[in-house]
PDB file of C-alpha atoms in Angstrom:
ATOM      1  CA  UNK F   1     136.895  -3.733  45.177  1.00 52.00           C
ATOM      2  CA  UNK F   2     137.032  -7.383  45.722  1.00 57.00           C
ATOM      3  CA  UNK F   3     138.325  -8.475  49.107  1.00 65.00           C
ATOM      4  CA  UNK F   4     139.588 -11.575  50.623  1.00 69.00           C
ATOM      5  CA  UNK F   5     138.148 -12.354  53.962  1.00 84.00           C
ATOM      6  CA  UNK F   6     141.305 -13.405  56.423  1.00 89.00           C
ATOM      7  CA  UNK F   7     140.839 -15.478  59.218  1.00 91.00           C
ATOM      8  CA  UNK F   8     143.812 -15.282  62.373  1.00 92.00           C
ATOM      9  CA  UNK F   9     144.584 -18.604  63.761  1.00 95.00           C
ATOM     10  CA  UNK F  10     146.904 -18.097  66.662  1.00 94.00           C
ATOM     11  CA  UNK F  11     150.100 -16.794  64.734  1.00 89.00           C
ATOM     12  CA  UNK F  12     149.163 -16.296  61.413  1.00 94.00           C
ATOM     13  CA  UNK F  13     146.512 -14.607  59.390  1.00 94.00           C
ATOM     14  CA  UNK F  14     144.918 -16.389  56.614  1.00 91.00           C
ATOM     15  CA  UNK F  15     144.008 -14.908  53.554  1.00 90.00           C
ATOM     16  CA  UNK F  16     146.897 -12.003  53.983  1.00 91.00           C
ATOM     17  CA  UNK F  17     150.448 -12.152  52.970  1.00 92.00           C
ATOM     18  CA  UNK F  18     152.184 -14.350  51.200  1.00 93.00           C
ATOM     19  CA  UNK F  19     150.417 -18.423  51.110  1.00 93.00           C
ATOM     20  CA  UNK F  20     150.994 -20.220  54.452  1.00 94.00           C
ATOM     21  CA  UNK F  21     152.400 -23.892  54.313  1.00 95.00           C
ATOM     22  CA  UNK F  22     150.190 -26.276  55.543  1.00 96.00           C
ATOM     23  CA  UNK F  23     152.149 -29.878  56.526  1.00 96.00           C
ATOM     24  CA  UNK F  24     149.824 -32.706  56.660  1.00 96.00           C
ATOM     25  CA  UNK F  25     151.204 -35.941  59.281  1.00 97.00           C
ATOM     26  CA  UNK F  26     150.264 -39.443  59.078  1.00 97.00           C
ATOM     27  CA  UNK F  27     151.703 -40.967  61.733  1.00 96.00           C
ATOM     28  CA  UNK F  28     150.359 -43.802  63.585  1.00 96.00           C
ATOM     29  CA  UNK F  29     151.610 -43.939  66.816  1.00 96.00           C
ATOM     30  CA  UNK F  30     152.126 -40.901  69.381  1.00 97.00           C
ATOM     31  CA  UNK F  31     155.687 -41.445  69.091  1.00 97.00           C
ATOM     32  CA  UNK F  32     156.126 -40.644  65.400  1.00 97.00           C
ATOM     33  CA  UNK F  33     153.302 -37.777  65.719  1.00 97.00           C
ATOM     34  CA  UNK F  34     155.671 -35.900  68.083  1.00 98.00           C
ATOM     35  CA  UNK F  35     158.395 -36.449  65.876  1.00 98.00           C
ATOM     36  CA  UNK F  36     156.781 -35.694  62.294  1.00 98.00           C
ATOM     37  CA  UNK F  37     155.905 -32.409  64.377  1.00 98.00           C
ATOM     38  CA  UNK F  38     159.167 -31.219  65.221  1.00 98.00           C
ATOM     39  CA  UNK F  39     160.743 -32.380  61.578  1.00 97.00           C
ATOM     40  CA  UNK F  40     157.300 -30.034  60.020  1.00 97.00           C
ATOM     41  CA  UNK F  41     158.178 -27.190  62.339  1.00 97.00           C
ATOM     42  CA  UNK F  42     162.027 -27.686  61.311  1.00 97.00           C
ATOM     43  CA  UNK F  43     161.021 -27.065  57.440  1.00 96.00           C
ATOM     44  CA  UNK F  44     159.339 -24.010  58.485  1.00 93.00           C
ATOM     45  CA  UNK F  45     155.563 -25.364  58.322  1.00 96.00           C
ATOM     46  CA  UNK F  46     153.181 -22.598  58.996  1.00 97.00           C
ATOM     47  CA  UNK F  47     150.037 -24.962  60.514  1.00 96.00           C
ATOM     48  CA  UNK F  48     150.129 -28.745  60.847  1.00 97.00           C
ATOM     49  CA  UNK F  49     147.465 -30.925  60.114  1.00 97.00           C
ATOM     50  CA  UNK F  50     147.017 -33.873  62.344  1.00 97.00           C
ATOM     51  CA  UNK F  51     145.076 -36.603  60.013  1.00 96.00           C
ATOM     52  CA  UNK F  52     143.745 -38.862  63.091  1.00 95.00           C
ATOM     53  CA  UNK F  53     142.410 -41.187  60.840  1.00 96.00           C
ATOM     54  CA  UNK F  54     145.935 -42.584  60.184  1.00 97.00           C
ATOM     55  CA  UNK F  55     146.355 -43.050  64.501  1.00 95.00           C
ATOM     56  CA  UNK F  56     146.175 -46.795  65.170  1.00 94.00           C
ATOM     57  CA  UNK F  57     144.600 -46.316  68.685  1.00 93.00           C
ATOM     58  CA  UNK F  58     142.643 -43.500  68.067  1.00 92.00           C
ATOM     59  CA  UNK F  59     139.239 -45.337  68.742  1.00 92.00           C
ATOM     60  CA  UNK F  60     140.622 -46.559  72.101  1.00 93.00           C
ATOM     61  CA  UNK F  61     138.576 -45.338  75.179  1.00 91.00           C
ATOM     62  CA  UNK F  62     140.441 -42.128  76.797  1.00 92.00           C
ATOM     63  CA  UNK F  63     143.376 -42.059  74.479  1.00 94.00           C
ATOM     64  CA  UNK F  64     142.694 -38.925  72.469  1.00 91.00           C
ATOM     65  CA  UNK F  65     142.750 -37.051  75.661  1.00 91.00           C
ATOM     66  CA  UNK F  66     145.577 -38.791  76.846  1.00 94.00           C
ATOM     67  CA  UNK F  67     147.257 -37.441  74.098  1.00 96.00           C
ATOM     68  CA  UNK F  68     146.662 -33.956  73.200  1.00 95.00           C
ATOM     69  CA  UNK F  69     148.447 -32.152  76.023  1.00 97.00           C
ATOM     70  CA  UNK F  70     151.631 -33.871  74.274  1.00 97.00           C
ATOM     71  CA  UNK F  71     150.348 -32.847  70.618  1.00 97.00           C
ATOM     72  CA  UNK F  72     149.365 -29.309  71.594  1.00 97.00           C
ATOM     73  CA  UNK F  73     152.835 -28.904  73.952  1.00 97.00           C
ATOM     74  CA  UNK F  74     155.045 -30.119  70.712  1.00 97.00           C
ATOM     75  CA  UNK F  75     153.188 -27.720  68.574  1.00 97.00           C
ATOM     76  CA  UNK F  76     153.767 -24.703  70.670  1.00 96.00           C
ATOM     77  CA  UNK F  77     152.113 -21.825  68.836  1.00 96.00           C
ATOM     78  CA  UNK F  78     151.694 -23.693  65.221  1.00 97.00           C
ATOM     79  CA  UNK F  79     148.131 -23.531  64.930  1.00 97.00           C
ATOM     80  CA  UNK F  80     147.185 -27.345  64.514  1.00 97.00           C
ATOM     81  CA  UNK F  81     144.090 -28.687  62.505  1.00 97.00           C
ATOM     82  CA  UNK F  82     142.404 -31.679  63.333  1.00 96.00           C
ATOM     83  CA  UNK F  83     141.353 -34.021  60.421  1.00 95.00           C
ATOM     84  CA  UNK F  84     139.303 -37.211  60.745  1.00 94.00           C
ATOM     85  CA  UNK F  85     139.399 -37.644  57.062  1.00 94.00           C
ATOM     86  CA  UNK F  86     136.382 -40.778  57.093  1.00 91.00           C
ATOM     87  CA  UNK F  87     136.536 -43.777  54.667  1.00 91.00           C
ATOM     88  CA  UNK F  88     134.002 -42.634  52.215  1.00 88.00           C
ATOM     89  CA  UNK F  89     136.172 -39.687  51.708  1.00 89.00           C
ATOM     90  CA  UNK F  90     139.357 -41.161  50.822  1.00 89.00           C
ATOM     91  CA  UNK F  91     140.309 -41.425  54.414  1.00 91.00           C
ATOM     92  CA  UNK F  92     141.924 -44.729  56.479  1.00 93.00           C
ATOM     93  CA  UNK F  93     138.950 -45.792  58.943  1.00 93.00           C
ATOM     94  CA  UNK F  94     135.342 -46.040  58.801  1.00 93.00           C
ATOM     95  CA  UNK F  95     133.562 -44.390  61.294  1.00 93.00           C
ATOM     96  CA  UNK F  96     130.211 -44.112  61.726  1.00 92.00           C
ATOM     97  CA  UNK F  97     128.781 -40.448  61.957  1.00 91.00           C
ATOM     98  CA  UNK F  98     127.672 -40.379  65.948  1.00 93.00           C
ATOM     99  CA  UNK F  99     131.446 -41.206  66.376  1.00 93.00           C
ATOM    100  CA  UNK F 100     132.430 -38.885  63.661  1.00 93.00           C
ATOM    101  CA  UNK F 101     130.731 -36.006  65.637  1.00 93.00           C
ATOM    102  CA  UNK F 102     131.601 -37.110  69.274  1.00 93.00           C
ATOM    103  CA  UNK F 103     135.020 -37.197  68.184  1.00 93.00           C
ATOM    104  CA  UNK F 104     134.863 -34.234  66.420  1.00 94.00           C
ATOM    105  CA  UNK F 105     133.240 -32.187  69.052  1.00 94.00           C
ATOM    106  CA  UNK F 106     135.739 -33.329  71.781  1.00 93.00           C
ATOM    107  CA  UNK F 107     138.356 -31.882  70.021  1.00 93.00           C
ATOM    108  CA  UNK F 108     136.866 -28.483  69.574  1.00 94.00           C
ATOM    109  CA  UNK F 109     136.148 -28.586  73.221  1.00 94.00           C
ATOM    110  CA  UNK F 110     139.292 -29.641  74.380  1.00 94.00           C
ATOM    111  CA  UNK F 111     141.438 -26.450  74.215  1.00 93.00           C
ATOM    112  CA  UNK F 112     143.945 -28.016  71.802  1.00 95.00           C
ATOM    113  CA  UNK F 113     143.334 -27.427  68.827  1.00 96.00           C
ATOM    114  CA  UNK F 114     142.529 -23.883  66.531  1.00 97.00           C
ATOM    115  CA  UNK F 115     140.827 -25.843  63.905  1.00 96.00           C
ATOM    116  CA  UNK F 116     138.938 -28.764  62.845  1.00 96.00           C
ATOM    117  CA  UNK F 117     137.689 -29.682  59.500  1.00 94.00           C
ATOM    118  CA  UNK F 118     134.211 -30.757  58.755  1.00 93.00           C
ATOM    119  CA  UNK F 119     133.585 -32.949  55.880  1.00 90.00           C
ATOM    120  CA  UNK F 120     130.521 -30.845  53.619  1.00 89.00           C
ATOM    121  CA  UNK F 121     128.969 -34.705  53.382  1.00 84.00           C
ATOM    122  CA  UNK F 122     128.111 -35.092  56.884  1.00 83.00           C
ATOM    123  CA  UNK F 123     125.366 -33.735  56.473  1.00 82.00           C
ATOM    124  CA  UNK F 124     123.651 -30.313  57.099  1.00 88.00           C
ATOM    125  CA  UNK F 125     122.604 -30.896  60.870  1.00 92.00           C
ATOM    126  CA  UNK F 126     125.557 -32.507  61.307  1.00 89.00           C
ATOM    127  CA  UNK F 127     127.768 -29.329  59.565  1.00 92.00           C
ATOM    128  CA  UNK F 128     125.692 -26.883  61.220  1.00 94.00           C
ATOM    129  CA  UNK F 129     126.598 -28.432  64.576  1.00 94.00           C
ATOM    130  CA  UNK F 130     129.870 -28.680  64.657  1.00 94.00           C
ATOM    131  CA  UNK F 131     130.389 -25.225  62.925  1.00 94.00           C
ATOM    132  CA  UNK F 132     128.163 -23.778  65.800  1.00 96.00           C
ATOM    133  CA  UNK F 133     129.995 -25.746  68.387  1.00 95.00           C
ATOM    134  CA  UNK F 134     133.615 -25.229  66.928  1.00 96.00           C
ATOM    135  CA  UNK F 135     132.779 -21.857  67.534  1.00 96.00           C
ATOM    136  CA  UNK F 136     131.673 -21.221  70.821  1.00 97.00           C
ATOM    137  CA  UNK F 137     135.374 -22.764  71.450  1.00 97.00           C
ATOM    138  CA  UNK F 138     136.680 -20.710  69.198  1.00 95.00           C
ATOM    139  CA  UNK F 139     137.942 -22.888  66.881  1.00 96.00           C
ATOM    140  CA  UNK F 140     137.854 -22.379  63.103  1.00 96.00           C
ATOM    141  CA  UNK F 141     135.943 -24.774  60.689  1.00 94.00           C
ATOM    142  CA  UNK F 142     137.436 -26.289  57.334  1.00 91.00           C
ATOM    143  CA  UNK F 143     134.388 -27.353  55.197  1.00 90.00           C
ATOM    144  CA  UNK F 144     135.919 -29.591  52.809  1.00 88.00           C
ATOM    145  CA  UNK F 145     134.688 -31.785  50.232  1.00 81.00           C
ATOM    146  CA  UNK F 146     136.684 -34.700  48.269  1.00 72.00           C
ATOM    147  CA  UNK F 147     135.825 -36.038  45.106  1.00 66.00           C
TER     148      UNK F 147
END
Protein backbone atom coordinates (compact mmCIF):
# COMPACT_ATOMS: atom_id res chain seq x y z
CA UNK A 1 0.00 0.00 0.00
CA UNK A 2 1.67 3.09 -1.15
CA UNK A 3 1.46 6.03 1.22
CA UNK A 4 1.99 9.66 1.04
CA UNK A 5 4.02 11.06 3.83
CA UNK A 6 2.05 14.44 5.18
CA UNK A 7 3.77 17.04 6.80
CA UNK A 8 1.46 19.69 9.34
CA UNK A 9 2.51 23.20 9.01
CA UNK A 10 0.59 25.19 11.54
CA UNK A 11 -3.04 24.85 10.03
CA UNK A 12 -2.86 22.56 7.41
CA UNK A 13 -1.58 19.12 6.67
CA UNK A 14 0.32 18.50 3.60
CA UNK A 15 0.05 15.59 1.65
CA UNK A 16 -3.79 14.93 2.98
CA UNK A 17 -6.94 16.27 1.59
CA UNK A 18 -7.63 17.98 -1.16
CA UNK A 19 -4.18 20.21 -2.84
CA UNK A 20 -3.44 23.33 -0.73
CA UNK A 21 -2.95 26.73 -2.65
CA UNK A 22 0.25 28.05 -2.36
CA UNK A 23 0.36 32.15 -3.31
CA UNK A 24 3.74 33.27 -4.17
CA UNK A 25 4.37 37.55 -3.44
CA UNK A 26 6.82 39.69 -5.07
CA UNK A 27 6.60 42.70 -3.55
CA UNK A 28 9.33 45.05 -3.01
CA UNK A 29 8.69 47.18 -0.34
CA UNK A 30 7.11 46.24 3.22
CA UNK A 31 4.22 48.21 2.30
CA UNK A 32 3.02 46.17 -0.67
CA UNK A 33 4.17 42.79 1.22
CA UNK A 34 1.50 43.53 3.87
CA UNK A 35 -0.89 44.25 1.34
CA UNK A 36 -0.26 41.33 -1.31
CA UNK A 37 -0.79 39.34 2.10
CA UNK A 38 -4.11 40.34 2.99
CA UNK A 39 -5.37 40.36 -0.95
CA UNK A 40 -3.65 36.25 -0.88
CA UNK A 41 -5.49 35.53 2.33
CA UNK A 42 -8.74 37.27 0.75
CA UNK A 43 -8.61 34.60 -2.30
CA UNK A 44 -8.46 31.94 0.18
CA UNK A 45 -4.54 31.12 -0.12
CA UNK A 46 -3.68 28.19 1.99
CA UNK A 47 0.36 29.18 2.66
CA UNK A 48 2.10 32.25 1.27
CA UNK A 49 5.37 32.33 -0.04
CA UNK A 50 7.42 35.36 0.69
CA UNK A 51 10.12 35.49 -2.36
CA UNK A 52 12.72 37.95 -0.47
CA UNK A 53 14.71 38.09 -3.35
CA UNK A 54 12.21 40.53 -4.97
CA UNK A 55 12.58 42.99 -1.39
CA UNK A 56 14.58 46.06 -2.43
CA UNK A 57 16.15 46.51 1.09
CA UNK A 58 16.46 43.17 2.02
CA UNK A 59 20.38 43.26 2.21
CA UNK A 60 20.15 46.33 4.48
CA UNK A 61 21.73 45.80 8.00
CA UNK A 62 18.78 44.95 10.64
CA UNK A 63 15.91 45.26 8.27
CA UNK A 64 14.79 41.65 7.95
CA UNK A 65 14.24 41.67 11.61
CA UNK A 66 12.73 44.85 11.56
CA UNK A 67 10.30 43.40 9.52
CA UNK A 68 9.06 40.06 10.34
CA UNK A 69 6.99 40.78 13.44
CA UNK A 70 4.81 42.82 10.75
CA UNK A 71 5.01 39.81 8.10
CA UNK A 72 4.32 37.08 10.65
CA UNK A 73 1.38 39.46 12.52
CA UNK A 74 -0.37 39.99 8.84
CA UNK A 75 -0.13 36.34 8.23
CA UNK A 76 -1.81 35.24 11.36
CA UNK A 77 -1.94 31.46 11.20
CA UNK A 78 -1.12 31.08 7.21
CA UNK A 79 1.88 29.15 7.44
CA UNK A 80 4.45 31.42 5.49
CA UNK A 81 7.55 30.09 3.48
CA UNK A 82 10.53 31.95 3.08
CA UNK A 83 12.21 31.94 -0.42
CA UNK A 84 15.54 33.55 -1.30
CA UNK A 85 15.22 32.29 -4.78
CA UNK A 86 19.34 33.27 -5.79
CA UNK A 87 20.33 34.56 -9.29
CA UNK A 88 21.71 31.40 -10.66
CA UNK A 89 18.37 29.96 -10.06
CA UNK A 90 16.17 32.19 -11.88
CA UNK A 91 15.89 34.43 -8.91
CA UNK A 92 16.29 38.63 -8.74
CA UNK A 93 19.68 39.13 -6.67
CA UNK A 94 22.93 37.55 -6.48
CA UNK A 95 24.01 36.56 -3.32
CA UNK A 96 26.86 34.96 -2.42
CA UNK A 97 26.41 31.59 -0.42
CA UNK A 98 27.82 32.78 3.29
CA UNK A 99 24.96 35.38 2.85
CA UNK A 100 22.68 32.88 1.36
CA UNK A 101 23.05 30.76 4.59
CA UNK A 102 23.24 33.62 7.23
CA UNK A 103 20.17 34.82 5.82
CA UNK A 104 18.69 31.70 5.58
CA UNK A 105 19.46 30.54 9.02
CA UNK A 106 18.14 33.80 10.64
CA UNK A 107 14.96 33.15 9.41
CA UNK A 108 14.61 29.66 10.70
CA UNK A 109 15.72 31.02 13.98
CA UNK A 110 13.61 33.82 14.17
CA UNK A 111 10.21 32.33 15.19
CA UNK A 112 8.47 33.63 12.05
CA UNK A 113 8.37 31.58 9.74
CA UNK A 114 7.13 27.48 9.37
CA UNK A 115 9.23 27.01 6.37
CA UNK A 116 12.13 27.87 4.35
CA UNK A 117 13.25 26.50 1.12
CA UNK A 118 16.71 25.35 0.39
CA UNK A 119 17.95 25.45 -3.06
CA UNK A 120 19.36 21.40 -3.77
CA UNK A 121 22.51 23.50 -5.51
CA UNK A 122 23.86 24.94 -2.47
CA UNK A 123 25.57 22.43 -1.91
CA UNK A 124 25.53 19.29 0.36
CA UNK A 125 27.17 20.91 3.58
CA UNK A 126 25.40 23.73 2.90
CA UNK A 127 21.76 21.58 2.51
CA UNK A 128 22.62 19.47 5.31
CA UNK A 129 22.96 22.56 7.49
CA UNK A 130 20.23 24.33 7.07
CA UNK A 131 17.94 21.18 7.00
CA UNK A 132 19.54 20.30 10.46
CA UNK A 133 19.18 23.81 11.67
CA UNK A 134 15.60 24.47 10.18
CA UNK A 135 14.81 21.78 12.31
CA UNK A 136 15.87 22.23 15.64
CA UNK A 137 13.44 25.43 15.08
CA UNK A 138 11.06 23.48 13.84
CA UNK A 139 10.71 24.71 10.66
CA UNK A 140 10.10 22.61 7.54
CA UNK A 141 12.61 22.46 4.56
CA UNK A 142 11.62 22.83 0.73
CA UNK A 143 14.53 21.26 -1.28
CA UNK A 144 13.96 22.63 -4.57
CA UNK A 145 15.76 22.58 -7.69
CA UNK A 146 15.16 24.87 -10.96
CA UNK A 147 16.16 24.09 -14.27
Amino acid sequence: MNHTPSVSVRNIVLGEGIPKICIPLVSTCLDALLNDIKKALDHSADLIEWRVDWMDDIFKEGYLEEILPAVRKTAGDTPLLFTFRTAKEGGEKEISAEAYRKLNLTLAASGFVDLIDVELFSGDELVKELIREAHSHGVKVIVSNHD
